[in-house]
PDB file of C-alpha atoms in Angstrom:
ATOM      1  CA  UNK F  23    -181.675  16.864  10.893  1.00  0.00           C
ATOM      2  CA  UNK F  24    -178.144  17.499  10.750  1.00  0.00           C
ATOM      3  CA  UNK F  25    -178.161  20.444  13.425  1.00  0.00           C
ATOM      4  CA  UNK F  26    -179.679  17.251  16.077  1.00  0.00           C
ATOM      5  CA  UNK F  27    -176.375  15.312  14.840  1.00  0.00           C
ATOM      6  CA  UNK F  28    -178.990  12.329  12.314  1.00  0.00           C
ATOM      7  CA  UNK F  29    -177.956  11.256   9.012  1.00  0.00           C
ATOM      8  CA  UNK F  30    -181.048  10.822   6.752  1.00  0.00           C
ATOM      9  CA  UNK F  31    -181.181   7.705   4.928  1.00  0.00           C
ATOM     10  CA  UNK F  32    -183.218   8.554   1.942  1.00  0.00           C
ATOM     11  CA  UNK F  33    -182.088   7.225  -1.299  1.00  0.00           C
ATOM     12  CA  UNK F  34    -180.065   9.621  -3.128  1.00  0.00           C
ATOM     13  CA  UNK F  35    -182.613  10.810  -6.661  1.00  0.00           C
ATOM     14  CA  UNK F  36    -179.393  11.003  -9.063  1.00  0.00           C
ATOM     15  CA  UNK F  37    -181.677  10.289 -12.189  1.00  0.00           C
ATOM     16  CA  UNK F  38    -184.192  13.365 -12.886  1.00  0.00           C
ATOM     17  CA  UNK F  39    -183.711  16.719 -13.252  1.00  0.00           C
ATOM     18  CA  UNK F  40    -183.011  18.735 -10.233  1.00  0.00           C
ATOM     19  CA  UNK F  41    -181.399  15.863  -9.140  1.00  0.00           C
ATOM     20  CA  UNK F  42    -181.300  15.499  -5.301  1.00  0.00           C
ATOM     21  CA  UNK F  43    -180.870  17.107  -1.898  1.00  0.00           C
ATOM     22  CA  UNK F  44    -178.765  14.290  -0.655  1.00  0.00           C
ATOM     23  CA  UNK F  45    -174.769  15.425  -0.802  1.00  0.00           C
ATOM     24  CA  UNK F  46    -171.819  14.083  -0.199  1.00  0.00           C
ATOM     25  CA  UNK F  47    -171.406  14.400   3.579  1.00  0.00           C
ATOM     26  CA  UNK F  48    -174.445  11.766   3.508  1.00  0.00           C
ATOM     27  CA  UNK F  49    -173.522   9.632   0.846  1.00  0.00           C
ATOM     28  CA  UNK F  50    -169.863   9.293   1.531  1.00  0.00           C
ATOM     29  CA  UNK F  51    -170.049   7.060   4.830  1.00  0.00           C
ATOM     30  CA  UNK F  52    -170.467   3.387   5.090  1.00  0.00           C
ATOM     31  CA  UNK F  53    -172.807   3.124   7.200  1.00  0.00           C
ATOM     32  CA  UNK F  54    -175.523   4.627   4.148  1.00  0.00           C
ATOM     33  CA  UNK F  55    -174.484   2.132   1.847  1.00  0.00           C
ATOM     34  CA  UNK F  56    -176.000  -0.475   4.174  1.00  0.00           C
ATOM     35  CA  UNK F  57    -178.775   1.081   4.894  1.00  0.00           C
ATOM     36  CA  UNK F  58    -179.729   1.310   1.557  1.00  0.00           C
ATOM     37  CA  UNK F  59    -179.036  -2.630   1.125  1.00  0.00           C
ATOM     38  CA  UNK F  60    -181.322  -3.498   3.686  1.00  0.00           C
ATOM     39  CA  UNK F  61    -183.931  -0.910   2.264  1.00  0.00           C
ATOM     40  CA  UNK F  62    -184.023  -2.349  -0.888  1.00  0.00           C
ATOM     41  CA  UNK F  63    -184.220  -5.656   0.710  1.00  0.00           C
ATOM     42  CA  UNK F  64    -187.639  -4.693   2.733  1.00  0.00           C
ATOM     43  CA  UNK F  65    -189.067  -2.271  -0.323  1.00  0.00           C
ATOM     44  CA  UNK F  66    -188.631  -6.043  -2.322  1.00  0.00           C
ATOM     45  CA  UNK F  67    -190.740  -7.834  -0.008  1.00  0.00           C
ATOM     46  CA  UNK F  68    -193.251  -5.183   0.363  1.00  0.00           C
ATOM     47  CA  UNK F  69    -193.245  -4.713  -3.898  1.00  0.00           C
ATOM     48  CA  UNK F  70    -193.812  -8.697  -3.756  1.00  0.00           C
ATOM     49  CA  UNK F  71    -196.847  -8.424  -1.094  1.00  0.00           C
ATOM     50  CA  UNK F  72    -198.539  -6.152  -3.348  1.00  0.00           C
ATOM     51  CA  UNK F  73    -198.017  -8.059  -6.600  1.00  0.00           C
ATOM     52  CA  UNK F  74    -198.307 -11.374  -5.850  1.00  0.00           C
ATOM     53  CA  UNK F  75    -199.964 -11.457  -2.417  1.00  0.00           C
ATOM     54  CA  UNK F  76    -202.189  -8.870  -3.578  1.00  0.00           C
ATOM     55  CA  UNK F  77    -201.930  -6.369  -1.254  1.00  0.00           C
ATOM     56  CA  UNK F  78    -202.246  -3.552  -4.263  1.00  0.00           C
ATOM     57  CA  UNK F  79    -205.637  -2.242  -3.101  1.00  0.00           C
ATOM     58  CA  UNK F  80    -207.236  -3.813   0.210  1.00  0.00           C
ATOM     59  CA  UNK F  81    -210.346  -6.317  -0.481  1.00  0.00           C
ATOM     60  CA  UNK F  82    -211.896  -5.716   2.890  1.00  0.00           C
ATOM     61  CA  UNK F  83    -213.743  -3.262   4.820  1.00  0.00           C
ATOM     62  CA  UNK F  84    -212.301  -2.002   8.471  1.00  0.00           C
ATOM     63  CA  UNK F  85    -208.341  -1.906   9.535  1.00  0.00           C
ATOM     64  CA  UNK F  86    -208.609  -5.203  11.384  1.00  0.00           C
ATOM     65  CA  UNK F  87    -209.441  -6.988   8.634  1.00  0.00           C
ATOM     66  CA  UNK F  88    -207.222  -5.576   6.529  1.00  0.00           C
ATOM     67  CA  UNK F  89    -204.418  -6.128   9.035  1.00  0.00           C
ATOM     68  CA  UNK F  90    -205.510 -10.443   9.301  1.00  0.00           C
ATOM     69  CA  UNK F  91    -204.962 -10.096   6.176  1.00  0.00           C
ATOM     70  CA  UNK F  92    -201.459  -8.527   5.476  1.00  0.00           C
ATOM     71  CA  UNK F  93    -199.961 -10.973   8.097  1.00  0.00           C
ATOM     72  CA  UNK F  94    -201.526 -14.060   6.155  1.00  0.00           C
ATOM     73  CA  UNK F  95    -199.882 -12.595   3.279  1.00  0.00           C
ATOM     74  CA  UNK F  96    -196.620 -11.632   5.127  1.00  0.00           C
ATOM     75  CA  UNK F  97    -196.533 -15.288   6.948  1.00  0.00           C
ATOM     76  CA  UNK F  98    -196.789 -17.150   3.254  1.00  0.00           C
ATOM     77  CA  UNK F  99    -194.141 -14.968   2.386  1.00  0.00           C
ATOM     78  CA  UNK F 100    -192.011 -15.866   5.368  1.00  0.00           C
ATOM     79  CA  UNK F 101    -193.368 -19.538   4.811  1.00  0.00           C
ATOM     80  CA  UNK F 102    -191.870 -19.534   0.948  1.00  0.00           C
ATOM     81  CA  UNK F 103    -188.613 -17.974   1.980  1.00  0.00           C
ATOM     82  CA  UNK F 104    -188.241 -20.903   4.608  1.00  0.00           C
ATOM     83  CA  UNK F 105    -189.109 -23.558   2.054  1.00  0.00           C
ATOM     84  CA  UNK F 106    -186.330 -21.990   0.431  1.00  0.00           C
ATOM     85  CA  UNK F 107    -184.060 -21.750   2.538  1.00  0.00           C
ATOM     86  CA  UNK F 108    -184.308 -24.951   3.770  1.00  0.00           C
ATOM     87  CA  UNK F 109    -184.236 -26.371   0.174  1.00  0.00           C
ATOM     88  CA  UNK F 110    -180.715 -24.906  -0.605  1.00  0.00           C
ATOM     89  CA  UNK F 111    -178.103 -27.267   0.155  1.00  0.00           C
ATOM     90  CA  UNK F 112    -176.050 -26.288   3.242  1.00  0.00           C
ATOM     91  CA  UNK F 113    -172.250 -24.612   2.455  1.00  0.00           C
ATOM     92  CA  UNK F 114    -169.695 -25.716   4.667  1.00  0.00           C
TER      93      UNK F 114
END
């Protein structure tokens, strides 16, 4: 990746042993700190589909059904985060 000029953005492993491939030349720049906000902010609402939507195994036979129902799930999610949202008193 690096000799076609991309920075991965995989989450450094810094926990087990052999640790990870991930150096310093990746981990280093701003820009991978963000990305690995905003990953952890879309691996939360996929962990949260699974759990409480539950999206852990699929109920249904065929991809189109299975696909009516992830965006049911994803638009209650997006339905909850408005109610939310909207809830929260506005800072000025």
């Amino acid at each position: 990746m690096r000799s076609r000029g991309i920075t991965p953005h995989v989450t450094a492993n810094l926990g087990h042993q052999g640790g990870s491939a991930i150096d310093g030349r990746t981990t280093r720049h701003r820009g991978y700190a963000i990305s690995q906000r905003l990953r952890k902010r879309v691996e939360e609402i996929f962990g949260r589909c699974k759990t409480v939507g539950g999206m852990r195994r699929s109920r249904f036979k065929g991809r189109e059904r299975t696909q009516l129902f992830a965006l049911i799930v994803g638009t209650a999610f997006n339905l909850m985060r408005m109610a939310r949202i909207l809830r929260e008193p506005a800072v000025a």
